[in-house]
Coordinates of C-alpha atoms in Angstrom, one line a residue:
Chain A
M465 CA -13.8 5.6 13.2
T466 CA -13.7 9.0 11.6
P467 CA -14.5 8.2 8.0
E468 CA -12.7 10.2 5.2
R469 CA -13.3 9.6 1.6
K470 CA -10.2 10.4 -0.4
I471 CA -10.3 10.9 -4.2
R472 CA -8.2 8.2 -5.9
I473 CA -7.2 8.8 -9.5
M474 CA -5.1 6.7 -11.8
V475 CA -2.9 8.4 -14.3
A476 CA -1.9 6.1 -17.1
K477 CA -0.1 6.2 -20.4
P478 CA -1.6 3.8 -22.9
G479 CA 0.2 2.9 -26.1
L480 CA 3.7 3.1 -27.4
N481 CA 5.0 6.6 -27.0
G482 CA 7.5 7.3 -24.3
H483 CA 6.9 10.9 -23.4
D484 CA 5.6 11.0 -19.9
R485 CA 6.4 14.5 -18.8
G486 CA 2.8 15.6 -19.2
A487 CA 1.5 12.6 -17.2
K488 CA 4.0 13.2 -14.4
I489 CA 3.1 16.9 -14.2
I490 CA -0.6 16.2 -14.0
A491 CA 0.1 13.4 -11.4
R492 CA 2.0 15.9 -9.3
G493 CA -0.8 18.5 -9.7
F494 CA -3.3 16.0 -8.4
R495 CA -1.1 15.1 -5.5
N496 CA -0.8 18.7 -4.5
A497 CA -4.6 18.9 -4.7
G498 CA -4.8 16.2 -2.0
F499 CA -5.7 13.3 -4.3
E500 CA -4.1 9.9 -4.1
V501 CA -2.6 9.3 -7.5
I502 CA -1.8 5.8 -8.7
Y503 CA 0.8 6.2 -11.5
T504 CA 1.3 3.1 -13.7
G505 CA 4.1 4.2 -16.0
L506 CA 4.6 4.0 -19.7
H507 CA 3.4 1.6 -22.4
Q508 CA 0.3 0.3 -20.8
T509 CA -2.3 -1.7 -22.7
P510 CA -5.9 -0.8 -22.1
E511 CA -6.3 -4.3 -20.4
Q512 CA -3.5 -3.5 -17.9
I513 CA -5.0 -0.1 -17.2
V514 CA -8.5 -1.4 -16.5
A515 CA -7.2 -4.3 -14.4
A516 CA -5.2 -1.9 -12.3
A517 CA -8.0 0.6 -11.9
I518 CA -10.3 -2.2 -10.6
Q519 CA -7.7 -3.5 -8.1
E520 CA -7.0 0.0 -6.9
D521 CA -10.7 1.0 -6.7
V522 CA -10.0 4.4 -8.3
D523 CA -12.7 7.0 -8.9
G524 CA -11.3 8.1 -12.2
I525 CA -8.7 7.3 -14.8
G526 CA -6.7 10.1 -16.5
L527 CA -5.2 8.9 -19.8
S528 CA -2.3 10.7 -21.5
S529 CA -1.5 10.3 -25.2
L530 CA 0.8 12.2 -27.4
A531 CA 1.2 9.7 -30.2
G532 CA -2.1 9.8 -32.1
A533 CA -3.6 6.5 -31.1
H534 CA -6.1 8.1 -28.6
D535 CA -9.0 7.5 -30.9
Y536 CA -8.6 3.8 -30.4
L537 CA -7.0 3.5 -27.0
F538 CA -9.3 5.9 -25.0
P539 CA -12.6 4.3 -26.1
R540 CA -11.1 0.9 -25.6
V541 CA -10.5 1.6 -21.9
V542 CA -14.1 2.7 -21.5
E543 CA -15.3 -0.4 -23.3
L544 CA -13.3 -2.7 -21.1
L545 CA -14.5 -1.0 -18.0
K546 CA -18.1 -1.6 -19.2
E547 CA -17.3 -5.3 -19.8
K548 CA -16.0 -5.7 -16.3
G549 CA -19.0 -3.9 -14.8
A550 CA -16.8 -1.0 -13.7
D551 CA -18.2 1.8 -15.8
D552 CA -18.7 3.9 -12.7
I553 CA -15.0 4.7 -13.0
M554 CA -14.9 7.9 -15.0
V555 CA -12.4 8.3 -17.8
F556 CA -10.8 11.5 -18.9
G557 CA -7.8 12.2 -21.1
G558 CA -5.3 14.7 -22.3
G559 CA -2.4 15.2 -24.6
I560 CA -2.1 16.1 -28.2
I561 CA -5.7 15.6 -29.4
P562 CA -6.9 17.3 -32.5
E563 CA -10.0 19.5 -32.1
E564 CA -11.9 17.3 -34.6
D565 CA -11.4 14.1 -32.6
I566 CA -13.1 15.5 -29.5
P567 CA -16.8 14.9 -30.4
K568 CA -16.0 11.3 -31.2
L569 CA -14.2 10.8 -28.0
R570 CA -16.9 12.3 -26.0
E571 CA -19.4 10.1 -27.7
A572 CA -17.3 7.1 -26.8
G573 CA -17.6 8.0 -23.1
I574 CA -14.5 10.1 -22.4
R575 CA -15.9 12.6 -20.1
G576 CA -13.2 15.3 -20.0
I577 CA -10.6 16.1 -22.6
F578 CA -7.7 18.4 -22.0
G579 CA -5.5 19.7 -24.8
P580 CA -2.0 21.1 -24.7
G581 CA -1.6 24.2 -22.5
T582 CA -4.4 23.3 -20.1
P583 CA -3.6 24.8 -16.7
I584 CA -3.2 22.2 -13.9
E585 CA -5.9 23.9 -11.9
E586 CA -8.4 23.5 -14.7
A587 CA -7.9 19.7 -14.6
V588 CA -8.0 19.6 -10.8
N589 CA -11.2 21.6 -10.7
W590 CA -12.7 19.4 -13.3
V591 CA -12.0 16.3 -11.2
R592 CA -13.4 18.0 -8.1
Q593 CA -16.6 18.9 -9.9
N594 CA -17.1 15.7 -11.9
I595 CA -15.7 13.0 -9.8
K596 CA -17.3 12.3 -6.5
P597 CA -15.6 9.7 -4.3
K598 CA -17.5 6.6 -3.7
K599 CA -20.4 6.6 -1.3
Chain B
M903 CA -25.2 -9.9 -0.8
S904 CA -22.7 -8.3 1.5
L905 CA -19.2 -7.4 0.3
A906 CA -17.8 -10.1 2.6
E907 CA -19.9 -12.8 0.9
K908 CA -19.0 -11.5 -2.5
I909 CA -15.3 -11.6 -1.6
L910 CA -15.5 -15.1 -0.4
R911 CA -17.0 -16.0 -3.8
G912 CA -14.1 -14.5 -5.6
D913 CA -15.5 -11.1 -6.6
I914 CA -12.5 -8.8 -7.3
R915 CA -14.4 -5.6 -7.3
A916 CA -16.0 -6.3 -3.9
A917 CA -12.5 -7.0 -2.5
S918 CA -11.1 -3.7 -3.8
R919 CA -14.1 -1.8 -2.6
L920 CA -13.7 -3.2 0.9
M921 CA -10.1 -2.3 0.9
R922 CA -11.1 1.2 0.0
D923 CA -13.7 1.3 2.8
I924 CA -11.0 0.1 5.3
D925 CA -8.6 2.7 4.1
D926 CA -11.2 5.4 4.3
R927 CA -12.2 4.2 7.8
M928 CA -15.9 3.7 6.9
P929 CA -17.8 2.1 9.8
S930 CA -19.3 -0.4 7.4
A931 CA -15.8 -1.8 6.9
M932 CA -15.6 -3.2 10.4
E933 CA -18.9 -5.0 9.9
E934 CA -17.5 -6.7 6.8
L935 CA -14.2 -7.5 8.5
K936 CA -16.1 -9.3 11.3
K937 CA -17.6 -11.6 8.6
I938 CA -14.3 -12.5 6.9
Y939 CA -12.1 -12.8 10.0
S940 CA -12.7 -16.5 10.5
K941 CA -11.6 -17.2 6.9
T942 CA -8.2 -15.5 7.3
G943 CA -4.9 -16.6 8.8
N944 CA -4.0 -18.9 5.9
A945 CA -1.6 -16.8 3.8
Y946 CA 2.1 -16.5 4.3
I947 CA 3.1 -12.9 4.7
I948 CA 6.4 -11.5 3.5
G949 CA 7.5 -8.0 4.4
I950 CA 10.0 -6.1 2.2
T951 CA 11.5 -3.0 3.6
G952 CA 14.5 -0.8 3.0
P953 CA 15.6 2.7 2.0
P954 CA 14.0 4.7 -0.9
G955 CA 15.4 3.7 -4.2
S956 CA 16.9 0.4 -3.0
G957 CA 14.9 -1.6 -5.5
K958 CA 12.1 -3.0 -3.3
S959 CA 9.4 -2.8 -6.0
T960 CA 11.6 -4.4 -8.6
L961 CA 12.5 -7.2 -6.2
V962 CA 8.8 -7.7 -5.5
D963 CA 8.2 -7.9 -9.3
K964 CA 10.8 -10.5 -9.9
T965 CA 9.9 -12.5 -6.8
V966 CA 6.3 -12.7 -8.0
E967 CA 7.5 -14.0 -11.3
I968 CA 9.0 -17.0 -9.6
L969 CA 6.1 -17.5 -7.2
R970 CA 3.7 -17.6 -10.2
K971 CA 5.8 -20.2 -12.0
E972 CA 5.2 -22.3 -8.9
R973 CA 1.5 -21.6 -9.3
K974 CA 1.2 -19.7 -6.1
T975 CA -1.3 -16.9 -5.9
V976 CA 0.0 -13.6 -4.7
G977 CA -1.4 -10.5 -3.1
I978 CA 0.8 -7.3 -3.0
V979 CA 0.4 -4.3 -0.7
A980 CA 2.6 -1.5 -1.7
V981 CA 2.9 1.5 0.6
D982 CA 4.1 5.0 -0.5
P983 CA 4.1 8.2 1.6
T984 CA 1.3 10.7 2.0
S985 CA 2.2 14.4 1.8
P986 CA 2.0 15.9 5.2
F987 CA 1.0 19.2 3.7
T988 CA -1.7 18.4 1.1
G989 CA -2.7 14.9 2.2
G990 CA -2.1 13.8 -1.4
A991 CA 0.1 11.0 -2.5
I992 CA 1.7 9.6 -5.6
L993 CA 1.6 5.8 -5.5
G994 CA 4.2 4.6 -8.0
D995 CA 5.3 1.2 -6.8
R996 CA 2.9 -0.4 -9.4
I997 CA 5.1 0.9 -12.3
R998 CA 7.6 -1.9 -11.7
M999 CA 4.9 -4.6 -11.3
Q1000 CA 2.3 -3.6 -13.9
R1001 CA 3.0 -6.7 -16.1
H1002 CA 1.4 -8.8 -13.3
S1003 CA -1.8 -6.8 -13.2
I1004 CA -3.6 -8.8 -15.9
D1005 CA -2.6 -12.1 -14.2
D1006 CA -5.7 -13.4 -12.3
G1007 CA -3.4 -15.0 -9.8
V1008 CA -2.0 -11.6 -8.7
F1009 CA -3.7 -8.7 -6.9
I1010 CA -1.8 -5.5 -6.3
R1011 CA -3.0 -2.7 -4.1
S1012 CA -1.2 0.6 -3.6
L1013 CA -1.7 2.4 -0.2
A1014 CA -0.7 5.8 1.1
T1015 CA 0.7 6.1 4.6
R1016 CA -2.0 8.7 5.6
G1017 CA 0.0 9.9 8.5
S1018 CA 1.3 6.6 9.9
L1019 CA 5.0 6.6 10.9
G1020 CA 5.9 3.0 11.1
G1021 CA 6.6 2.3 7.4
I1022 CA 3.2 0.9 6.6
S1023 CA -0.3 2.4 6.8
R1024 CA -2.8 1.9 9.6
S1025 CA -5.0 0.0 7.3
T1026 CA -2.3 -2.5 6.1
S1027 CA -3.1 -5.4 8.4
D1028 CA -6.8 -5.3 7.6
I1029 CA -6.1 -5.0 3.9
I1030 CA -3.9 -8.1 4.2
K1031 CA -6.9 -9.8 5.7
V1032 CA -9.0 -9.1 2.7
M1033 CA -6.3 -10.6 0.4
D1034 CA -6.1 -13.6 2.8
A1035 CA -9.9 -14.1 2.5
M1036 CA -9.5 -13.9 -1.3
G1037 CA -7.4 -17.0 -0.9
K1038 CA -4.0 -15.6 -1.8
D1039 CA -1.2 -18.1 -0.9
I1040 CA 1.4 -15.4 -0.3
I1041 CA 1.0 -11.8 0.5
I1042 CA 3.9 -9.4 0.0
V1043 CA 3.9 -6.1 1.9
E1044 CA 6.3 -3.5 0.5
T1045 CA 6.9 -0.7 3.0
V1046 CA 7.6 2.9 2.2
G1047 CA 11.2 3.7 1.8
V1048 CA 12.4 3.6 5.3
G1049 CA 15.4 5.1 7.2
Q1050 CA 16.3 3.6 10.5
D1051 CA 13.3 3.1 12.8
E1052 CA 10.2 2.2 10.8
V1053 CA 9.8 -1.3 12.0
D1054 CA 6.1 -2.0 12.1
I1055 CA 6.5 -4.6 9.3
V1056 CA 7.9 -7.0 11.9
N1057 CA 4.6 -7.2 13.6
T1058 CA 2.8 -7.8 10.3
A1059 CA 5.0 -10.2 8.3
H1060 CA 6.1 -13.8 9.0
T1061 CA 9.4 -13.2 7.1
S1062 CA 10.9 -9.8 7.0
V1063 CA 13.3 -9.0 4.2
V1064 CA 15.5 -5.9 4.5
V1065 CA 16.9 -4.5 1.3
L1066 CA 20.2 -2.5 1.3
V1067 CA 22.3 -1.0 -1.4
P1068 CA 26.1 -0.5 -1.4
G1069 CA 27.5 2.9 -0.7
S1070 CA 24.9 4.0 1.9
G1071 CA 27.0 4.9 4.9
D1072 CA 29.9 3.7 6.9
D1073 CA 30.2 0.7 9.2
I1074 CA 28.6 2.5 12.1
Q1075 CA 25.3 2.6 10.2
A1076 CA 25.4 -1.2 10.3
I1077 CA 25.6 -1.5 14.0
K1078 CA 22.9 0.9 14.9
A1079 CA 19.6 -0.3 16.3
G1080 CA 16.5 -0.4 14.2
I1081 CA 15.9 -1.9 10.8
L1082 CA 19.0 -3.9 10.8
E1083 CA 17.7 -5.9 13.8
I1084 CA 14.5 -6.9 12.1
G1085 CA 15.7 -8.7 9.0
D1086 CA 15.2 -12.4 8.8
I1087 CA 16.8 -12.0 5.4
F1088 CA 19.0 -9.3 4.0
V1089 CA 19.3 -8.4 0.4
I1090 CA 22.2 -6.4 -1.0
N1091 CA 20.6 -5.2 -4.1
K1092 CA 22.4 -3.4 -7.0
C1093 CA 25.3 -5.7 -6.0
E1094 CA 27.2 -4.8 -9.2
R1095 CA 28.0 -1.5 -7.5
Q1096 CA 31.3 -0.9 -5.8
G1097 CA 31.2 -1.6 -2.1
A1098 CA 28.8 -4.6 -2.2
D1099 CA 31.4 -7.1 -0.9
R1100 CA 32.4 -4.7 1.9
L1101 CA 28.8 -4.2 2.9
E1102 CA 28.3 -7.9 3.0
M1103 CA 31.3 -8.4 5.2
E1104 CA 30.2 -5.7 7.6
L1105 CA 26.7 -7.0 7.7
K1106 CA 27.9 -10.5 8.4
A1107 CA 30.1 -9.3 11.2
T1108 CA 27.3 -7.3 12.8
L1109 CA 24.9 -10.3 12.6
E1110 CA 27.4 -12.8 13.9
M1111 CA 28.2 -10.6 16.9
G1112 CA 24.6 -9.8 17.6
P1113 CA 22.6 -11.5 20.4
K1114 CA 21.5 -15.0 19.6
R1115 CA 17.9 -14.9 18.3
E1116 CA 15.2 -16.5 20.2
D1117 CA 14.2 -18.6 17.3
G1118 CA 17.8 -19.7 16.7
W1119 CA 17.7 -18.3 13.1
M1120 CA 20.8 -16.9 11.6
P1121 CA 19.7 -14.2 9.1
L1122 CA 20.7 -15.0 5.5
I1123 CA 22.3 -12.5 3.2
F1124 CA 21.7 -12.5 -0.5
K1125 CA 23.3 -10.4 -3.2
T1126 CA 20.9 -9.5 -6.1
E1127 CA 20.7 -7.4 -9.2
A1128 CA 16.9 -7.2 -9.3
L1129 CA 16.7 -5.4 -12.6
L1130 CA 18.3 -8.3 -14.3
G1131 CA 16.7 -10.9 -12.1
K1132 CA 20.0 -12.1 -10.7
G1133 CA 19.9 -13.8 -7.3
I1134 CA 16.1 -13.7 -7.0
F1135 CA 15.7 -17.5 -7.2
E1136 CA 18.1 -17.8 -4.2
L1137 CA 16.2 -15.1 -2.3
V1138 CA 12.9 -16.9 -2.8
Y1139 CA 14.4 -20.2 -1.5
G1140 CA 15.9 -18.3 1.4
I1141 CA 12.4 -17.1 2.3
Y1142 CA 11.2 -20.7 2.2
R1143 CA 14.1 -21.8 4.4
H1144 CA 13.1 -19.3 7.0
R1145 CA 9.5 -20.5 6.8
E1146 CA 10.6 -24.1 7.3
K1147 CA 12.7 -23.1 10.3
L1148 CA 9.8 -21.2 11.9
L1149 CA 7.6 -24.3 11.4
A1150 CA 10.2 -26.7 12.6
C1151 CA 10.8 -24.9 15.9
D1152 CA 7.2 -24.0 16.6
Y1153 CA 8.3 -20.4 16.6
L1154 CA 5.7 -19.6 13.9
E1155 CA 2.9 -20.2 16.5
K1156 CA 4.6 -17.8 18.9
K1157 CA 5.1 -15.3 16.1
I1158 CA 1.4 -15.6 15.1
F1159 CA 0.4 -15.1 18.8
E1160 CA 2.5 -11.9 19.0
R1161 CA 1.2 -10.6 15.7
T1162 CA -2.4 -11.3 16.7
K1163 CA -1.8 -9.5 20.0
W1164 CA -0.2 -6.5 18.3
E1165 CA -3.1 -6.3 15.9
F1166 CA -5.7 -6.6 18.7
L1167 CA -4.0 -3.9 20.8
C1168 CA -3.9 -1.6 17.7
I1169 CA -7.6 -2.0 17.1
L1170 CA -8.3 -1.5 20.8
D1171 CA -6.1 1.6 20.8
S1172 CA -7.7 3.3 17.8
E1173 CA -11.3 2.4 18.6
L1174 CA -11.0 3.6 22.2
R1175 CA -9.4 6.8 21.2
D1176 CA -11.8 7.5 18.4
T1177 CA -14.8 6.7 20.5
I1178 CA -13.7 9.0 23.3
V1179 CA -12.6 11.8 21.0
E1180 CA -15.9 11.6 19.2
R1181 CA -17.8 12.0 22.5
L1182 CA -15.7 14.9 23.6
E1183 CA -16.1 16.6 20.3
K1184 CA -19.9 16.2 20.2
D1185 CA -20.6 18.6 23.0
K1186 CA -17.6 20.8 22.3
R1187 CA -16.0 19.6 25.5
L1188 CA -12.7 19.0 23.7
D1189 CA -12.3 22.7 22.9
K1190 CA -13.0 23.7 26.4
I1191 CA -10.5 21.2 27.8
I1192 CA -7.8 22.4 25.4
D1193 CA -8.6 26.0 26.4
D1194 CA -8.2 25.2 30.1
L1195 CA -5.0 23.4 29.4
K1196 CA -3.7 26.3 27.4
R1197 CA -4.3 28.7 30.3
R1198 CA -2.9 26.2 32.8
K1199 CA -6.2 26.0 34.6
A1200 CA -6.0 22.3 34.5
N1201 CA -3.5 19.6 33.7
P1202 CA -3.8 16.9 31.0
Y1203 CA -3.0 14.0 33.3
S1204 CA -5.9 14.6 35.7
I1205 CA -8.3 15.2 32.9
V1206 CA -7.4 12.0 31.1
E1207 CA -7.8 10.2 34.4
K1208 CA -11.2 11.7 35.0
I1209 CA -12.4 10.8 31.5
L1210 CA -11.2 7.2 31.8
E1211 CA -13.0 6.9 35.2
G1212 CA -16.2 8.3 33.6
E1213 CA -16.0 6.2 30.5
L1214 CA -15.1 2.9 32.0
K1215 CA -17.6 3.1 34.8
G1216 CA -20.1 0.3 34.6
S1217 CA -18.2 -1.6 31.9
S1218 CA -16.2 -4.6 32.7

């Protein structure tokens, strides 16, 4: 066999807002970077996101939020991953996230945070540098 | 504890990790598969295939709903295409089935084709084995959106379901070879659309005129509106009827024999090729051979013959 580790990333939209343009653009950017992207669609609960991430054995979860509930939803995903013993899955997020929320999110275990206007390459490079596919 | 042992004890993470190792072709995966092989062969495997956008994922979602009401546990393998240019993929079949992800009785795995052309990925049959070892009663394999000739699913599933939608071509499309020959069951989805009745008639005529099948089964046709859940109950019972028929005429045994043979030959094929390529690459022999071929100093047929003679010498 010729082994090849592919980076697998889940892009998910937790919560109630229905605007998924950003999530789709980032998913496409990741695809073009050669990653396998599992896209789970709108209105996901943190429980659904974490269950899916475990079944799909992803290396990282990218969360998108535009509706202001990120300060609850993002940390909740990290918490659930810990509960399930899956905290090796890295969580990052983007969307409309006020500057003053960022330190709290980082503290809660969100490793990368990307605000509006982030070039796709920046997110791709961040993934390449921070997420190493499983050994 | 090995992944295999953990899986047999019901560890979900171990199962998804082994699936990853299989897909990434890690040598360790084969060791684990050796350990679970004897525990597999119990699940009933349903293949769902059809053109892009015909509603396969939605049909799977609704089918699972019924299977779960009957307390059956379900594994789902959903395949989407890999980009031939970047190697990346967007796996979006889950979107339609996400509500089942928090149900412990359901395990969904998305796969990319990674260059396979038959409608499923090279890893699909091994990933099915992991779900089988997890104890899933029924495993549903959803192929990539197919056109006419991606029929590998037949060699993987016990019952193959072909999904069609009205308005996708004239009656000649229905008499061509390929996916229309592989269906044990046909679904005309989005049947509220114009042309559903005509498609049903044409399909029926094609199937009735076709050669009699070895197993004596006459493919069933169901009209569904998957989004609204219409016709799904009938479809599920159609699948059961096919299964009963296979069991009643001992054809299931034959089918399993064929499937096992296909799988064995696939493994033999890829392992032989990989082993030989690896050896040729190790001492740069491969580049030299290609160079000779390019300049027509040698021909590929004789070289392959020579390699085979050399490799097989001394082995049985």
